[in-house]
Amino acid sequence: MTRRALVLGGGGYAASAWEIGLVTGMAEAGIHVQNAELLVGTSSGARVAVHLASGVALEELFQRQVGPIPRPGAAAPVVDWSGIMSEIARAKEAGGSPTEILQRIGLLALATARGTSGAERRQIVAEQLPMRTWPEQGLTIAAVNAETGERRAFDRNSGIDLVDAVIASSAFFGWPPALFQGHHYIDGGFYSTDNSDLAAGFDRVLILALRPRVSPLCLFSIDDAVETLRSGGAIVEVVNPDEDSVAAFASISVMNPAVCEPAARAGRMQGVRLVSERGSPAWQY
């Protein structure tokens, strides 16, 4: 039996909407990648993974992206981005192992989360998710232990609530982390925007990622993961927004909800084109 994995990278509202649009377009053209045996989600991609695993119809998910902009459950935290980027650069320049670097970033993330309410954040996220228990479909959600700097791959056997796993994977600067077994967990995107290597052992891996290159906010690139997967014998496909998709939403911030409609529509058209252009066995999900 061919074992297939779908990897959903992070990148705010833009990544979520584009990924949902892309998967919808591919299904419209006859390739149902949402039925992969494993879904790997990071940050906003973790939310997409949960929605795909919930069984909610793709068309319904798509319409939510192109419909009226929902009111956010809470105001986005105000942070000093210039200062944060400088601190991240210093954390990397200090050197050491990946865990040592991520420990420094973890301390910074915890410091920026002071004064925010974890309980309020949990209620908001729970209300936004289509389900609150782990699905039967394989689902892995990436996060980083802020105290130890170690990456954690959460799944239904980890003992963590699904809601808390999603909070952990999307706990970016300013947002409260998830507390689990005495440790604080933050955005898995600090390790990698996609964490594609968590699909190791699967025969076919499809990676949906907003950015083709490594982000200055994380340590490992897609290229690192693809090399690992292919060395293990996997057939790997990486899909980034094409020129038409980039043009459709490049002028809007990835963290602005207004990006959802153009990103989803562009993603859907790209998904249809993708199947017609790359209709190889590797895409037969």
C-alpha positions as YAML, in Angstrom:
chain: A
units: angstrom
residues:
- id: 1
  name: MET
  ca: [0.00, 0.00, 0.00]
- id: 2
  name: THR
  ca: [1.28, 3.46, -0.92]
- id: 3
  name: ARG
  ca: [1.41, 5.71, 2.15]
- id: 4
  name: ARG
  ca: [0.79, 9.38, 1.38]
- id: 5
  name: ALA
  ca: [1.37, 12.54, 3.39]
- id: 6
  name: LEU
  ca: [0.15, 16.10, 2.85]
- id: 7
  name: VAL
  ca: [2.25, 18.84, 4.48]
- id: 8
  name: LEU
  ca: [0.67, 22.23, 5.15]
- id: 9
  name: GLY
  ca: [3.09, 25.06, 5.89]
- id: 10
  name: GLY
  ca: [2.48, 28.20, 7.90]
- id: 11
  name: GLY
  ca: [2.17, 31.81, 6.81]
- id: 12
  name: GLY
  ca: [-0.81, 33.52, 8.41]
- id: 13
  name: TYR
  ca: [-4.14, 34.11, 6.69]
- id: 14
  name: ALA
  ca: [-2.51, 34.00, 3.26]
- id: 15
  name: ALA
  ca: [-1.18, 30.47, 3.73]
- id: 16
  name: SER
  ca: [-4.45, 29.17, 5.17]
- id: 17
  name: ALA
  ca: [-6.60, 30.58, 2.39]
- id: 18
  name: TRP
  ca: [-4.22, 29.67, -0.42]
- id: 19
  name: GLU
  ca: [-3.85, 26.09, 0.85]
- id: 20
  name: ILE
  ca: [-7.58, 25.60, 1.17]
- id: 21
  name: GLY
  ca: [-8.10, 27.06, -2.29]
- id: 22
  name: LEU
  ca: [-5.36, 24.87, -3.79]
- id: 23
  name: VAL
  ca: [-6.70, 21.65, -2.24]
- id: 24
  name: THR
  ca: [-10.22, 22.56, -3.38]
- id: 25
  name: GLY
  ca: [-9.04, 23.23, -6.93]
- id: 26
  name: MET
  ca: [-7.14, 19.96, -7.07]
- id: 27
  name: ALA
  ca: [-10.19, 18.06, -5.86]
- id: 28
  name: GLU
  ca: [-12.31, 19.85, -8.45]
- id: 29
  name: ALA
  ca: [-9.88, 18.51, -11.07]
- id: 30
  name: GLY
  ca: [-10.06, 14.98, -9.66]
- id: 31
  name: ILE
  ca: [-7.12, 14.71, -7.22]
- id: 32
  name: HIS
  ca: [-8.20, 14.51, -3.56]
- id: 33
  name: VAL
  ca: [-5.02, 15.20, -1.60]
- id: 34
  name: GLN
  ca: [-6.98, 15.84, 1.61]
- id: 35
  name: ASN
  ca: [-7.45, 12.07, 1.90]
- id: 36
  name: ALA
  ca: [-3.74, 11.43, 2.53]
- id: 37
  name: GLU
  ca: [-2.96, 9.00, 5.34]
- id: 38
  name: LEU
  ca: [-1.05, 11.73, 7.20]
- id: 39
  name: LEU
  ca: [-1.55, 15.48, 7.48]
- id: 40
  name: VAL
  ca: [1.36, 17.53, 8.85]
- id: 41
  name: GLY
  ca: [0.47, 21.05, 9.94]
- id: 42
  name: THR
  ca: [2.55, 23.95, 11.21]
- id: 43
  name: SER
  ca: [1.17, 27.21, 12.62]
- id: 44
  name: SER
  ca: [-1.69, 28.34, 10.34]
- id: 45
  name: GLY
  ca: [-1.16, 25.11, 8.41]
- id: 46
  name: ALA
  ca: [-2.10, 23.20, 11.56]
- id: 47
  name: ARG
  ca: [-5.52, 24.85, 11.48]
- id: 48
  name: VAL
  ca: [-5.93, 23.91, 7.82]
- id: 49
  name: ALA
  ca: [-4.97, 20.33, 8.64]
- id: 50
  name: VAL
  ca: [-7.60, 20.13, 11.37]
- id: 51
  name: HIS
  ca: [-10.27, 21.49, 9.02]
- id: 52
  name: LEU
  ca: [-9.34, 19.00, 6.30]
- id: 53
  name: ALA
  ca: [-9.35, 16.11, 8.77]
- id: 54
  name: SER
  ca: [-12.74, 17.15, 10.15]
- id: 55
  name: GLY
  ca: [-14.59, 16.01, 7.05]
- id: 56
  name: VAL
  ca: [-16.14, 19.41, 6.40]
- id: 57
  name: ALA
  ca: [-16.80, 19.69, 2.65]
- id: 58
  name: LEU
  ca: [-14.04, 21.46, 0.75]
- id: 59
  name: GLU
  ca: [-16.51, 23.76, -0.95]
- id: 60
  name: GLU
  ca: [-17.76, 24.89, 2.44]
- id: 61
  name: LEU
  ca: [-14.21, 25.56, 3.64]
- id: 62
  name: PHE
  ca: [-13.52, 27.50, 0.45]
- id: 63
  name: GLN
  ca: [-16.66, 29.62, 0.76]
- id: 64
  name: ARG
  ca: [-15.65, 30.59, 4.29]
- id: 65
  name: GLN
  ca: [-12.43, 32.01, 2.88]
- id: 66
  name: VAL
  ca: [-14.08, 34.07, 0.15]
- id: 67
  name: GLY
  ca: [-17.08, 35.19, 2.21]
- id: 68
  name: PRO
  ca: [-17.34, 38.26, 4.46]
- id: 69
  name: ILE
  ca: [-14.26, 38.84, 6.57]
- id: 70
  name: PRO
  ca: [-15.04, 37.46, 10.04]
- id: 71
  name: ARG
  ca: [-14.42, 39.61, 13.05]
- id: 72
  name: PRO
  ca: [-11.29, 38.39, 14.85]
- id: 73
  name: GLY
  ca: [-11.85, 36.83, 18.24]
- id: 74
  name: ALA
  ca: [-9.25, 39.14, 19.76]
- id: 75
  name: ALA
  ca: [-7.11, 42.01, 18.64]
- id: 76
  name: ALA
  ca: [-3.73, 41.01, 17.27]
- id: 77
  name: PRO
  ca: [-0.99, 41.66, 19.84]
- id: 78
  name: VAL
  ca: [1.13, 44.74, 19.38]
- id: 79
  name: VAL
  ca: [4.81, 43.86, 19.29]
- id: 80
  name: ASP
  ca: [8.04, 45.59, 18.36]
- id: 81
  name: TRP
  ca: [8.81, 43.70, 15.12]
- id: 82
  name: SER
  ca: [12.00, 45.60, 14.45]
- id: 83
  name: GLY
  ca: [13.29, 44.74, 17.89]
- id: 84
  name: ILE
  ca: [12.17, 41.12, 17.61]
- id: 85
  name: MET
  ca: [13.91, 40.60, 14.28]
- id: 86
  name: SER
  ca: [17.10, 42.04, 15.75]
- id: 87
  name: GLU
  ca: [16.85, 39.71, 18.74]
- id: 88
  name: ILE
  ca: [16.30, 36.69, 16.48]
- id: 89
  name: ALA
  ca: [19.34, 37.63, 14.42]
- id: 90
  name: ARG
  ca: [21.39, 37.85, 17.63]
- id: 91
  name: ALA
  ca: [20.02, 34.49, 18.82]
- id: 92
  name: LYS
  ca: [21.26, 32.88, 15.62]
- id: 93
  name: GLU
  ca: [24.58, 34.72, 15.58]
- id: 94
  name: ALA
  ca: [25.32, 33.47, 19.11]
- id: 95
  name: GLY
  ca: [25.62, 30.03, 17.57]
- id: 96
  name: GLY
  ca: [25.35, 26.65, 19.23]
- id: 97
  name: SER
  ca: [23.05, 23.76, 18.44]
- id: 98
  name: PRO
  ca: [19.56, 24.24, 16.97]
- id: 99
  name: THR
  ca: [18.03, 23.60, 20.40]
- id: 100
  name: GLU
  ca: [20.26, 26.24, 21.98]
- id: 101
  name: ILE
  ca: [19.24, 28.79, 19.36]
- id: 102
  name: LEU
  ca: [15.58, 27.88, 19.77]
- id: 103
  name: GLN
  ca: [15.90, 28.20, 23.54]
- id: 104
  name: ARG
  ca: [16.92, 31.83, 23.04]
- id: 105
  name: ILE
  ca: [14.03, 32.40, 20.65]
- id: 106
  name: GLY
  ca: [11.72, 30.63, 23.09]
- id: 107
  name: LEU
  ca: [12.66, 33.00, 25.90]
- id: 108
  name: LEU
  ca: [11.96, 35.93, 23.59]
- id: 109
  name: ALA
  ca: [8.56, 34.48, 22.62]
- id: 110
  name: LEU
  ca: [7.61, 33.96, 26.27]
- id: 111
  name: ALA
  ca: [8.67, 37.50, 27.14]
- id: 112
  name: THR
  ca: [6.47, 39.02, 24.43]
- id: 113
  name: ALA
  ca: [3.48, 36.95, 25.64]
- id: 114
  name: ARG
  ca: [3.40, 38.51, 29.08]
- id: 115
  name: GLY
  ca: [0.08, 40.06, 30.00]
- id: 116
  name: THR
  ca: [-1.98, 38.02, 27.52]
- id: 117
  name: SER
  ca: [-4.69, 35.61, 28.64]
- id: 118
  name: GLY
  ca: [-4.15, 31.95, 27.81]
- id: 119
  name: ALA
  ca: [-7.69, 31.07, 28.88]
- id: 120
  name: GLU
  ca: [-9.21, 33.63, 26.53]
- id: 121
  name: ARG
  ca: [-6.99, 32.46, 23.70]
- id: 122
  name: ARG
  ca: [-8.02, 28.85, 24.27]
- id: 123
  name: GLN
  ca: [-11.71, 29.72, 24.12]
- id: 124
  name: ILE
  ca: [-11.26, 31.65, 20.88]
- id: 125
  name: VAL
  ca: [-9.29, 28.87, 19.17]
- id: 126
  name: ALA
  ca: [-11.73, 26.19, 20.36]
- id: 127
  name: GLU
  ca: [-14.64, 28.11, 18.84]
- id: 128
  name: GLN
  ca: [-12.80, 28.48, 15.53]
- id: 129
  name: LEU
  ca: [-12.01, 24.79, 15.09]
- id: 130
  name: PRO
  ca: [-14.52, 22.38, 13.50]
- id: 131
  name: MET
  ca: [-13.74, 19.70, 16.10]
- id: 132
  name: ARG
  ca: [-12.02, 19.45, 19.46]
- id: 133
  name: THR
  ca: [-10.89, 15.83, 19.53]
- id: 134
  name: TRP
  ca: [-8.15, 14.20, 17.48]
- id: 135
  name: PRO
  ca: [-9.38, 12.61, 14.23]
- id: 136
  name: GLU
  ca: [-8.83, 9.03, 13.16]
- id: 137
  name: GLN
  ca: [-6.93, 10.29, 10.12]
- id: 138
  name: GLY
  ca: [-3.22, 10.69, 10.84]
- id: 139
  name: LEU
  ca: [-2.52, 14.23, 12.01]
- id: 140
  name: THR
  ca: [0.79, 15.64, 13.24]
- id: 141
  name: ILE
  ca: [1.10, 19.19, 14.57]
- id: 142
  name: ALA
  ca: [4.54, 20.75, 15.02]
- id: 143
  name: ALA
  ca: [5.47, 22.98, 17.96]
- id: 144
  name: VAL
  ca: [8.61, 24.03, 19.84]
- id: 145
  name: ASN
  ca: [9.29, 23.64, 23.56]
- id: 146
  name: ALA
  ca: [10.15, 27.19, 24.62]
- id: 147
  name: GLU
  ca: [12.20, 26.08, 27.62]
- id: 148
  name: THR
  ca: [14.27, 23.30, 26.03]
- id: 149
  name: GLY
  ca: [14.32, 24.44, 22.39]
- id: 150
  name: GLU
  ca: [13.26, 20.98, 21.24]
- id: 151
  name: ARG
  ca: [10.72, 20.47, 18.49]
- id: 152
  name: ARG
  ca: [7.67, 18.44, 19.45]
- id: 153
  name: ALA
  ca: [5.46, 16.56, 16.99]
- id: 154
  name: PHE
  ca: [2.04, 16.28, 18.60]
- id: 155
  name: ASP
  ca: [-0.48, 13.62, 17.56]
- id: 156
  name: ARG
  ca: [-3.43, 11.81, 19.10]
- id: 157
  name: ASN
  ca: [-1.04, 9.66, 21.18]
- id: 158
  name: SER
  ca: [0.77, 12.61, 22.77]
- id: 159
  name: GLY
  ca: [-1.78, 13.19, 25.51]
- id: 160
  name: ILE
  ca: [-2.37, 16.82, 24.58]
- id: 161
  name: ASP
  ca: [-5.81, 18.18, 23.69]
- id: 162
  name: LEU
  ca: [-6.21, 18.99, 20.01]
- id: 163
  name: VAL
  ca: [-7.10, 22.60, 20.84]
- id: 164
  name: ASP
  ca: [-3.92, 23.01, 22.89]
- id: 165
  name: ALA
  ca: [-1.81, 21.46, 20.13]
- id: 166
  name: VAL
  ca: [-3.15, 24.02, 17.65]
- id: 167
  name: ILE
  ca: [-2.56, 26.85, 20.14]
- id: 168
  name: ALA
  ca: [1.01, 25.63, 20.64]
- id: 169
  name: SER
  ca: [1.77, 25.44, 16.93]
- id: 170
  name: SER
  ca: [0.43, 28.94, 16.30]
- id: 171
  name: ALA
  ca: [1.76, 30.71, 19.42]
- id: 172
  name: PHE
  ca: [3.70, 33.37, 17.57]
- id: 173
  name: PHE
  ca: [5.22, 36.49, 19.11]
- id: 174
  name: GLY
  ca: [2.69, 38.20, 21.35]
- id: 175
  name: TRP
  ca: [0.30, 35.26, 21.59]
- id: 176
  name: PRO
  ca: [0.24, 33.11, 24.75]
- id: 177
  name: PRO
  ca: [1.90, 29.70, 24.51]
- id: 178
  name: ALA
  ca: [0.25, 26.38, 25.33]
- id: 179
  name: LEU
  ca: [1.17, 24.81, 28.66]
- id: 180
  name: PHE
  ca: [1.55, 21.02, 28.53]
- id: 181
  name: GLN
  ca: [3.22, 18.73, 31.05]
- id: 182
  name: GLY
  ca: [4.93, 21.67, 32.73]
- id: 183
  name: HIS
  ca: [6.40, 23.17, 29.57]
- id: 184
  name: HIS
  ca: [5.38, 26.06, 27.35]
- id: 185
  name: TYR
  ca: [5.02, 25.35, 23.65]
- id: 186
  name: ILE
  ca: [5.27, 27.90, 20.87]
- id: 187
  name: ASP
  ca: [4.92, 28.16, 17.11]
- id: 188
  name: GLY
  ca: [6.38, 25.20, 15.22]
- id: 189
  name: GLY
  ca: [7.37, 27.68, 12.53]
- id: 190
  name: PHE
  ca: [10.35, 28.74, 14.63]
- id: 191
  name: TYR
  ca: [11.91, 25.38, 13.76]
- id: 192
  name: SER
  ca: [10.64, 25.24, 10.18]
- id: 193
  name: THR
  ca: [7.77, 26.87, 8.32]
- id: 194
  name: ASP
  ca: [6.67, 23.43, 7.11]
- id: 195
  name: ASN
  ca: [8.37, 20.68, 9.20]
- id: 196
  name: SER
  ca: [8.08, 18.42, 6.17]
- id: 197
  name: ASP
  ca: [10.61, 15.95, 7.55]
- id: 198
  name: LEU
  ca: [7.89, 14.76, 9.96]
- id: 199
  name: ALA
  ca: [6.46, 12.90, 6.94]
- id: 200
  name: ALA
  ca: [9.52, 10.60, 6.89]
- id: 201
  name: GLY
  ca: [8.55, 6.99, 6.18]
- id: 202
  name: PHE
  ca: [5.75, 7.89, 3.77]
- id: 203
  name: ASP
  ca: [6.01, 6.96, 0.09]
- id: 204
  name: ARG
  ca: [4.60, 10.15, -1.43]
- id: 205
  name: VAL
  ca: [4.75, 13.57, 0.15]
- id: 206
  name: LEU
  ca: [3.05, 16.71, -1.15]
- id: 207
  name: ILE
  ca: [4.24, 19.93, 0.48]
- id: 208
  name: LEU
  ca: [2.20, 23.14, 0.24]
- id: 209
  name: ALA
  ca: [4.28, 26.11, 1.31]
- id: 210
  name: LEU
  ca: [3.75, 29.82, 0.95]
- id: 211
  name: ARG
  ca: [7.43, 30.71, 0.67]
- id: 212
  name: PRO
  ca: [10.00, 28.75, -1.35]
- id: 213
  name: ARG
  ca: [12.97, 29.81, 0.78]
- id: 214
  name: VAL
  ca: [13.82, 29.57, 4.47]
- id: 215
  name: SER
  ca: [12.27, 32.35, 6.54]
- id: 216
  name: PRO
  ca: [14.50, 34.51, 8.76]
- id: 217
  name: LEU
  ca: [12.22, 33.47, 11.62]
- id: 218
  name: CYS
  ca: [13.09, 29.77, 11.44]
- id: 219
  name: LEU
  ca: [16.13, 27.50, 11.30]
- id: 220
  name: PHE
  ca: [15.47, 24.84, 8.68]
- id: 221
  name: SER
  ca: [14.37, 25.17, 5.06]
- id: 222
  name: ILE
  ca: [12.10, 23.08, 2.89]
- id: 223
  name: ASP
  ca: [15.18, 22.03, 0.93]
- id: 224
  name: ASP
  ca: [16.62, 20.39, 4.07]
- id: 225
  name: ALA
  ca: [13.45, 18.38, 4.59]
- id: 226
  name: VAL
  ca: [13.02, 17.43, 0.94]
- id: 227
  name: GLU
  ca: [16.55, 16.06, 0.85]
- id: 228
  name: THR
  ca: [15.84, 13.97, 3.94]
- id: 229
  name: LEU
  ca: [12.57, 12.63, 2.54]
- id: 230
  name: ARG
  ca: [14.00, 11.78, -0.87]
- id: 231
  name: SER
  ca: [17.00, 10.06, 0.65]
- id: 232
  name: GLY
  ca: [14.49, 7.83, 2.40]
- id: 233
  name: GLY
  ca: [12.93, 6.87, -0.92]
- id: 234
  name: ALA
  ca: [9.91, 9.18, -0.94]
- id: 235
  name: ILE
  ca: [8.49, 10.84, -4.04]
- id: 236
  name: VAL
  ca: [8.25, 14.49, -3.00]
- id: 237
  name: GLU
  ca: [6.42, 17.37, -4.67]
- id: 238
  name: VAL
  ca: [6.69, 20.95, -3.40]
- id: 239
  name: VAL
  ca: [4.06, 23.49, -4.41]
- id: 240
  name: ASN
  ca: [4.47, 27.23, -3.81]
- id: 241
  name: PRO
  ca: [2.16, 29.97, -5.06]
- id: 242
  name: ASP
  ca: [2.71, 30.37, -8.81]
- id: 243
  name: GLU
  ca: [3.12, 33.74, -10.51]
- id: 244
  name: ASP
  ca: [-0.63, 34.25, -10.91]
- id: 245
  name: SER
  ca: [-1.25, 33.45, -7.24]
- id: 246
  name: VAL
  ca: [1.55, 35.71, -6.06]
- id: 247
  name: ALA
  ca: [0.22, 38.55, -8.20]
- id: 248
  name: ALA
  ca: [-3.27, 38.07, -6.78]
- id: 249
  name: PHE
  ca: [-2.39, 38.70, -3.15]
- id: 250
  name: ALA
  ca: [1.19, 40.01, -3.00]
- id: 251
  name: SER
  ca: [0.07, 43.53, -2.09]
- id: 252
  name: ILE
  ca: [-1.73, 42.43, 1.08]
- id: 253
  name: SER
  ca: [-0.02, 41.38, 4.32]
- id: 254
  name: VAL
  ca: [-0.16, 37.66, 5.05]
- id: 255
  name: MET
  ca: [-1.51, 38.57, 8.50]
- id: 256
  name: ASN
  ca: [-4.36, 40.71, 7.16]
- id: 257
  name: PRO
  ca: [-7.71, 38.83, 6.95]
- id: 258
  name: ALA
  ca: [-8.43, 40.76, 3.76]
- id: 259
  name: VAL
  ca: [-5.91, 38.50, 1.99]
- id: 260
  name: CYS
  ca: [-8.17, 35.45, 2.39]
- id: 261
  name: GLU
  ca: [-10.44, 35.96, -0.61]
- id: 262
  name: PRO
  ca: [-7.79, 36.70, -3.26]
- id: 263
  name: ALA
  ca: [-5.48, 34.01, -1.87]
- id: 264
  name: ALA
  ca: [-8.21, 31.35, -1.83]
- id: 265
  name: ARG
  ca: [-9.45, 32.17, -5.33]
- id: 266
  name: ALA
  ca: [-5.91, 32.22, -6.72]
- id: 267
  name: GLY
  ca: [-5.10, 28.97, -4.96]
- id: 268
  name: ARG
  ca: [-8.17, 27.27, -6.39]
- id: 269
  name: MET
  ca: [-7.30, 28.24, -9.94]
- id: 270
  name: GLN
  ca: [-3.72, 27.14, -9.38]
- id: 271
  name: GLY
  ca: [-4.94, 23.78, -8.05]
- id: 272
  name: VAL
  ca: [-6.94, 23.13, -11.20]
- id: 273
  name: ARG
  ca: [-4.00, 24.12, -13.40]
- id: 274
  name: LEU
  ca: [-1.64, 22.01, -11.36]
- id: 275
  name: VAL
  ca: [-3.55, 18.79, -11.92]
- id: 276
  name: SER
  ca: [-3.85, 19.39, -15.65]
- id: 277
  name: GLU
  ca: [-0.14, 20.17, -15.95]
- id: 278
  name: ARG
  ca: [1.28, 17.54, -13.59]
- id: 279
  name: GLY
  ca: [-1.12, 14.62, -13.90]
- id: 280
  name: SER
  ca: [1.58, 12.08, -13.03]
- id: 281
  name: PRO
  ca: [1.17, 9.00, -10.79]
- id: 282
  name: ALA
  ca: [2.78, 10.97, -7.95]
- id: 283
  name: TRP
  ca: [-0.39, 13.06, -7.80]
- id: 284
  name: GLN
  ca: [-2.81, 10.15, -7.68]
- id: 285
  name: TYR
  ca: [-3.91, 10.59, -4.11]
...
